[in-house]
Amino acid sequence: MTLRVVVADDQTLVRTGFRMILTADGIEVVAEAVNGVEAIEAVRRTRPDVVLMDVRMPELDGLEATRRILGAEGAVEPPRVIILTTFDLDRYVYAALSAGASGFLLKDVTPEHLAAAVRTVRAGDALLAPAITRRLVERFAHRGGEPVTIHRDLSALTPREREVLTLLARGLTNAELADRLHLAETTVKTHVARILSKLRLRDRVQAVIAAYETGLVSVGAGSDGRR
């Protein structure tokens, strides 16, 4: 099946460039939007697999548009949202991730990375490397009045799952988790999948945010979760 994408950005050159890149890679751009209001309507009308969402747009910004798209009632399978930003660690990105976005890209992304990113999130994976997610959380968690939107009861997790979540939140990859815990990588993947299911999280990005917002891991802690 053709992968379907909506591109939301108020800059014509950005939209045109992304459309050309994605189309050349066999990805269909089903709609473009110049603001958050148009993005919401485009998603409702075309039911895309992925939305490339700019942060700063007129009328309605990408953050609020992301919240409305992913929180829409009756949405059986909402699209994956990739946040686009000009600045590394834009102050809006953390809130967008906590609202359900699957990751973010800088606008100077290479054509190869852009296409790969769209395919990655469509497959259900998080776009961000855990270490990048951690940087975002450490910089913005509990600062600037951002709402805490991912807060889960960790009592549903087994001790081993809590340990996996702690290390995942500190930026370890599956391979590094397997080495640290002396487990097969397939076993680690199973633990991660169970964590996401029990906590009703979309992906690893939200798992990292949940670990910080529930206090399982604190800002400034080491890779073992301790200061």
mmCIF file of C-alpha atoms in Angstrom:
data_model
loop_
_atom_site.group_PDB
_atom_site.id
_atom_site.type_symbol
_atom_site.label_atom_id
_atom_site.label_comp_id
_atom_site.label_asym_id
_atom_site.label_seq_id
_atom_site.Cartn_x
_atom_site.Cartn_y
_atom_site.Cartn_z
ATOM 1 C CA MET A 1 0.000 0.000 0.000
ATOM 2 C CA THR A 2 1.185 3.528 -0.807
ATOM 3 C CA LEU A 3 2.289 5.537 2.202
ATOM 4 C CA ARG A 4 0.147 8.704 2.450
ATOM 5 C CA VAL A 5 1.412 11.950 3.960
ATOM 6 C CA VAL A 6 0.085 15.433 4.766
ATOM 7 C CA VAL A 7 2.672 18.241 4.830
ATOM 8 C CA ALA A 8 1.791 21.211 7.061
ATOM 9 C CA ASP A 9 4.109 24.215 6.865
ATOM 10 C CA ASP A 10 3.508 27.907 6.205
ATOM 11 C CA GLN A 11 6.529 28.162 3.892
ATOM 12 C CA THR A 12 5.775 27.276 0.282
ATOM 13 C CA LEU A 13 9.368 26.305 -0.485
ATOM 14 C CA VAL A 14 9.456 23.857 2.420
ATOM 15 C CA ARG A 15 6.200 22.195 1.377
ATOM 16 C CA THR A 16 7.282 21.998 -2.255
ATOM 17 C CA GLY A 17 10.677 20.597 -1.375
ATOM 18 C CA PHE A 18 9.255 17.938 0.924
ATOM 19 C CA ARG A 19 6.635 16.961 -1.648
ATOM 20 C CA MET A 20 9.329 16.491 -4.306
ATOM 21 C CA ILE A 21 11.522 14.439 -1.983
ATOM 22 C CA LEU A 22 8.726 12.175 -0.785
ATOM 23 C CA THR A 23 7.166 11.706 -4.210
ATOM 24 C CA ALA A 24 10.542 10.717 -5.648
ATOM 25 C CA ASP A 25 10.759 8.026 -2.981
ATOM 26 C CA GLY A 26 7.338 6.577 -3.778
ATOM 27 C CA ILE A 27 5.523 8.297 -0.903
ATOM 28 C CA GLU A 28 2.257 10.069 -1.786
ATOM 29 C CA VAL A 29 1.636 13.591 -0.471
ATOM 30 C CA VAL A 30 -2.152 13.662 -0.309
ATOM 31 C CA ALA A 31 -2.511 17.252 0.947
ATOM 32 C CA GLU A 32 -0.641 20.377 2.001
ATOM 33 C CA ALA A 33 -1.586 22.852 4.718
ATOM 34 C CA VAL A 34 -0.342 26.337 5.565
ATOM 35 C CA ASN A 35 -1.572 26.392 9.177
ATOM 36 C CA GLY A 36 -2.887 24.136 11.911
ATOM 37 C CA VAL A 37 -6.531 24.643 10.981
ATOM 38 C CA GLU A 38 -5.887 23.456 7.437
ATOM 39 C CA ALA A 39 -3.804 20.563 8.748
ATOM 40 C CA ILE A 40 -6.663 19.292 10.907
ATOM 41 C CA GLU A 41 -9.074 19.536 7.984
ATOM 42 C CA ALA A 42 -6.614 17.819 5.636
ATOM 43 C CA VAL A 43 -6.202 14.928 8.058
ATOM 44 C CA ARG A 44 -9.963 14.581 8.451
ATOM 45 C CA ARG A 45 -10.456 14.631 4.693
ATOM 46 C CA THR A 46 -7.589 12.436 3.492
ATOM 47 C CA ARG A 47 -6.855 10.122 6.465
ATOM 48 C CA PRO A 48 -3.080 10.050 5.945
ATOM 49 C CA ASP A 49 -0.617 7.655 7.545
ATOM 50 C CA VAL A 50 1.816 10.398 8.603
ATOM 51 C CA VAL A 51 1.681 14.169 9.101
ATOM 52 C CA LEU A 52 4.774 16.361 8.787
ATOM 53 C CA MET A 53 3.819 19.214 11.118
ATOM 54 C CA ASP A 54 5.590 22.551 11.403
ATOM 55 C CA VAL A 55 5.606 24.073 14.886
ATOM 56 C CA ARG A 56 5.209 27.766 14.135
ATOM 57 C CA MET A 57 2.277 28.498 11.834
ATOM 58 C CA PRO A 58 -0.380 31.247 11.724
ATOM 59 C CA GLU A 59 -3.935 30.888 13.056
ATOM 60 C CA LEU A 60 -3.213 27.599 14.859
ATOM 61 C CA ASP A 61 0.270 26.327 15.642
ATOM 62 C CA GLY A 62 1.473 22.801 15.048
ATOM 63 C CA LEU A 63 1.437 21.905 18.723
ATOM 64 C CA GLU A 64 -2.269 22.547 19.185
ATOM 65 C CA ALA A 65 -3.039 20.983 15.806
ATOM 66 C CA THR A 66 -1.168 17.848 16.900
ATOM 67 C CA ARG A 67 -3.156 17.676 20.124
ATOM 68 C CA ARG A 68 -6.456 17.964 18.283
ATOM 69 C CA ILE A 69 -5.543 15.455 15.587
ATOM 70 C CA LEU A 70 -4.291 12.804 17.994
ATOM 71 C CA GLY A 71 -7.057 13.448 20.499
ATOM 72 C CA ALA A 72 -9.908 13.466 18.008
ATOM 73 C CA GLU A 73 -12.913 11.432 19.106
ATOM 74 C CA GLY A 74 -13.799 8.548 16.854
ATOM 75 C CA ALA A 75 -10.331 8.374 15.298
ATOM 76 C CA VAL A 76 -9.828 4.620 14.977
ATOM 77 C CA GLU A 77 -6.204 4.919 13.952
ATOM 78 C CA PRO A 78 -4.907 8.506 14.018
ATOM 79 C CA PRO A 79 -1.888 9.321 11.876
ATOM 80 C CA ARG A 80 1.632 9.448 13.167
ATOM 81 C CA VAL A 81 2.874 13.019 13.563
ATOM 82 C CA ILE A 82 6.442 14.165 12.949
ATOM 83 C CA ILE A 83 7.165 17.654 14.241
ATOM 84 C CA LEU A 84 9.229 19.917 11.970
ATOM 85 C CA THR A 85 11.343 22.630 13.538
ATOM 86 C CA THR A 86 14.033 25.041 12.418
ATOM 87 C CA PHE A 87 15.799 25.030 15.750
ATOM 88 C CA ASP A 88 17.376 22.126 17.583
ATOM 89 C CA LEU A 89 15.449 21.502 20.810
ATOM 90 C CA ASP A 90 12.730 24.011 20.023
ATOM 91 C CA ARG A 91 10.917 24.793 23.265
ATOM 92 C CA TYR A 92 7.658 23.520 21.789
ATOM 93 C CA VAL A 93 8.954 20.091 20.860
ATOM 94 C CA TYR A 94 8.727 18.492 24.298
ATOM 95 C CA ALA A 95 5.075 19.473 24.615
ATOM 96 C CA ALA A 96 4.391 18.133 21.131
ATOM 97 C CA LEU A 97 5.960 14.799 22.004
ATOM 98 C CA SER A 98 3.984 14.558 25.220
ATOM 99 C CA ALA A 99 0.850 15.280 23.186
ATOM 100 C CA GLY A 100 1.516 12.164 21.143
ATOM 101 C CA ALA A 101 3.859 13.121 18.308
ATOM 102 C CA SER A 102 6.157 10.293 17.275
ATOM 103 C CA GLY A 103 9.284 12.403 16.929
ATOM 104 C CA PHE A 104 10.757 15.489 15.366
ATOM 105 C CA LEU A 105 12.988 16.535 12.485
ATOM 106 C CA LEU A 106 15.015 19.633 11.818
ATOM 107 C CA LYS A 107 14.055 21.300 8.555
ATOM 108 C CA ASP A 108 17.544 20.837 7.141
ATOM 109 C CA VAL A 109 17.029 17.066 7.140
ATOM 110 C CA THR A 110 18.554 15.226 4.179
ATOM 111 C CA PRO A 111 16.214 13.751 1.546
ATOM 112 C CA GLU A 112 17.214 10.219 2.538
ATOM 113 C CA HIS A 113 16.569 10.860 6.217
ATOM 114 C CA LEU A 114 13.209 12.492 5.535
ATOM 115 C CA ALA A 115 11.868 9.525 3.585
ATOM 116 C CA ALA A 116 13.315 7.057 6.079
ATOM 117 C CA ALA A 117 11.764 8.992 8.979
ATOM 118 C CA VAL A 118 8.291 8.832 7.435
ATOM 119 C CA ARG A 119 8.617 5.092 6.902
ATOM 120 C CA THR A 120 9.982 4.598 10.410
ATOM 121 C CA VAL A 121 7.065 6.214 12.221
ATOM 122 C CA ARG A 122 4.539 4.562 9.892
ATOM 123 C CA ALA A 123 5.958 1.208 10.993
ATOM 124 C CA GLY A 124 5.146 2.130 14.599
ATOM 125 C CA ASP A 125 8.637 3.049 15.758
ATOM 126 C CA ALA A 126 9.694 6.277 17.418
ATOM 127 C CA LEU A 127 11.729 8.598 15.238
ATOM 128 C CA LEU A 128 13.978 9.914 17.978
ATOM 129 C CA ALA A 129 17.020 8.135 19.264
ATOM 130 C CA PRO A 130 16.520 7.625 23.020
ATOM 131 C CA ALA A 131 19.454 9.915 23.823
ATOM 132 C CA ILE A 132 17.876 12.784 21.860
ATOM 133 C CA THR A 133 14.566 12.211 23.608
ATOM 134 C CA ARG A 134 16.352 12.347 26.931
ATOM 135 C CA ARG A 135 17.920 15.700 26.045
ATOM 136 C CA LEU A 136 14.496 17.076 25.257
ATOM 137 C CA VAL A 137 12.977 15.812 28.476
ATOM 138 C CA GLU A 138 15.860 16.990 30.641
ATOM 139 C CA ARG A 139 15.669 20.459 29.167
ATOM 140 C CA PHE A 140 11.920 20.948 29.253
ATOM 141 C CA ALA A 141 10.390 18.571 31.833
ATOM 142 C CA HIS A 142 8.492 20.488 34.539
ATOM 143 C CA ARG A 143 9.625 23.843 33.136
ATOM 144 C CA GLY A 144 7.792 26.732 31.585
ATOM 145 C CA GLY A 145 4.370 25.616 32.743
ATOM 146 C CA GLU A 146 4.078 22.839 30.159
ATOM 147 C CA PRO A 147 1.160 20.544 30.991
ATOM 148 C CA VAL A 148 1.950 17.032 32.149
ATOM 149 C CA THR A 149 -0.050 14.953 29.702
ATOM 150 C CA ILE A 150 1.625 11.560 30.050
ATOM 151 C CA HIS A 151 1.396 10.257 33.562
ATOM 152 C CA ARG A 152 0.870 6.551 34.066
ATOM 153 C CA ASP A 153 0.558 4.272 37.095
ATOM 154 C CA LEU A 154 3.780 2.268 37.042
ATOM 155 C CA SER A 155 2.433 -0.290 39.525
ATOM 156 C CA ALA A 156 1.313 -2.383 36.552
ATOM 157 C CA LEU A 157 4.942 -3.025 35.651
ATOM 158 C CA THR A 158 7.024 -5.915 36.950
ATOM 159 C CA PRO A 159 10.361 -5.092 38.650
ATOM 160 C CA ARG A 160 12.192 -6.129 35.478
ATOM 161 C CA GLU A 161 9.962 -3.923 33.324
ATOM 162 C CA ARG A 162 10.598 -0.964 35.622
ATOM 163 C CA GLU A 163 14.318 -1.618 35.287
ATOM 164 C CA VAL A 164 14.037 -1.729 31.490
ATOM 165 C CA LEU A 165 12.019 1.499 31.454
ATOM 166 C CA THR A 166 14.570 3.223 33.689
ATOM 167 C CA LEU A 167 17.453 2.330 31.393
ATOM 168 C CA LEU A 168 15.444 3.104 28.267
ATOM 169 C CA ALA A 169 14.758 6.580 29.665
ATOM 170 C CA ARG A 170 18.474 7.114 30.229
ATOM 171 C CA GLY A 171 19.099 6.714 26.502
ATOM 172 C CA LEU A 172 20.116 3.073 26.131
ATOM 173 C CA THR A 173 19.307 1.296 22.875
ATOM 174 C CA ASN A 174 17.846 -2.217 22.789
ATOM 175 C CA ALA A 175 21.304 -3.651 22.166
ATOM 176 C CA GLU A 176 22.755 -1.725 25.113
ATOM 177 C CA LEU A 177 19.844 -2.791 27.327
ATOM 178 C CA ALA A 178 20.440 -6.414 26.384
ATOM 179 C CA ASP A 179 24.129 -6.131 27.241
ATOM 180 C CA ARG A 180 23.494 -4.336 30.538
ATOM 181 C CA LEU A 181 20.799 -6.780 31.692
ATOM 182 C CA HIS A 182 22.413 -9.903 30.209
ATOM 183 C CA LEU A 183 19.340 -10.629 28.123
ATOM 184 C CA ALA A 184 18.744 -11.496 24.480
ATOM 185 C CA GLU A 185 17.795 -8.464 22.408
ATOM 186 C CA THR A 186 14.527 -10.170 21.449
ATOM 187 C CA THR A 187 13.700 -10.456 25.158
ATOM 188 C CA VAL A 188 14.377 -6.751 25.612
ATOM 189 C CA LYS A 189 12.047 -5.944 22.710
ATOM 190 C CA THR A 190 9.355 -8.054 24.387
ATOM 191 C CA HIS A 191 9.785 -6.143 27.659
ATOM 192 C CA VAL A 192 9.554 -2.810 25.833
ATOM 193 C CA ALA A 193 6.409 -3.923 23.994
ATOM 194 C CA ARG A 194 4.798 -4.975 27.288
ATOM 195 C CA ILE A 195 5.705 -1.651 28.906
ATOM 196 C CA LEU A 196 4.055 0.259 26.075
ATOM 197 C CA SER A 197 0.968 -1.941 26.241
ATOM 198 C CA LYS A 198 0.553 -1.779 30.021
ATOM 199 C CA LEU A 199 1.058 1.993 30.173
ATOM 200 C CA ARG A 200 -1.017 2.627 27.018
ATOM 201 C CA LEU A 201 1.821 4.465 25.316
ATOM 202 C CA ARG A 202 2.290 4.912 21.580
ATOM 203 C CA ASP A 203 6.040 4.395 21.364
ATOM 204 C CA ARG A 204 9.439 4.679 23.059
ATOM 205 C CA VAL A 205 9.309 8.466 22.955
ATOM 206 C CA GLN A 206 6.274 8.546 25.223
ATOM 207 C CA ALA A 207 7.831 5.840 27.406
ATOM 208 C CA VAL A 208 10.831 8.085 28.058
ATOM 209 C CA ILE A 209 8.579 11.032 28.887
ATOM 210 C CA ALA A 210 6.477 8.861 31.202
ATOM 211 C CA ALA A 211 9.589 7.715 33.067
ATOM 212 C CA TYR A 212 10.480 11.336 33.833
ATOM 213 C CA GLU A 213 6.997 12.598 34.562
ATOM 214 C CA THR A 214 6.228 9.784 36.995
ATOM 215 C CA GLY A 215 9.513 10.361 38.822
ATOM 216 C CA LEU A 216 10.966 6.951 37.937
ATOM 217 C CA VAL A 217 13.964 8.794 36.482
ATOM 218 C CA SER A 218 15.073 12.255 37.511
ATOM 219 C CA VAL A 219 16.819 14.941 35.521
ATOM 220 C CA GLY A 220 20.558 14.694 35.994
ATOM 221 C CA ALA A 221 20.529 11.003 36.928
ATOM 222 C CA GLY A 222 23.137 8.650 35.546
ATOM 223 C CA SER A 223 22.523 5.767 33.166
ATOM 224 C CA ASP A 224 21.452 3.591 36.093
ATOM 225 C CA GLY A 225 18.720 6.109 36.995
ATOM 226 C CA ARG A 226 20.540 7.433 40.064
ATOM 227 C CA ARG A 227 22.126 10.831 40.585
#
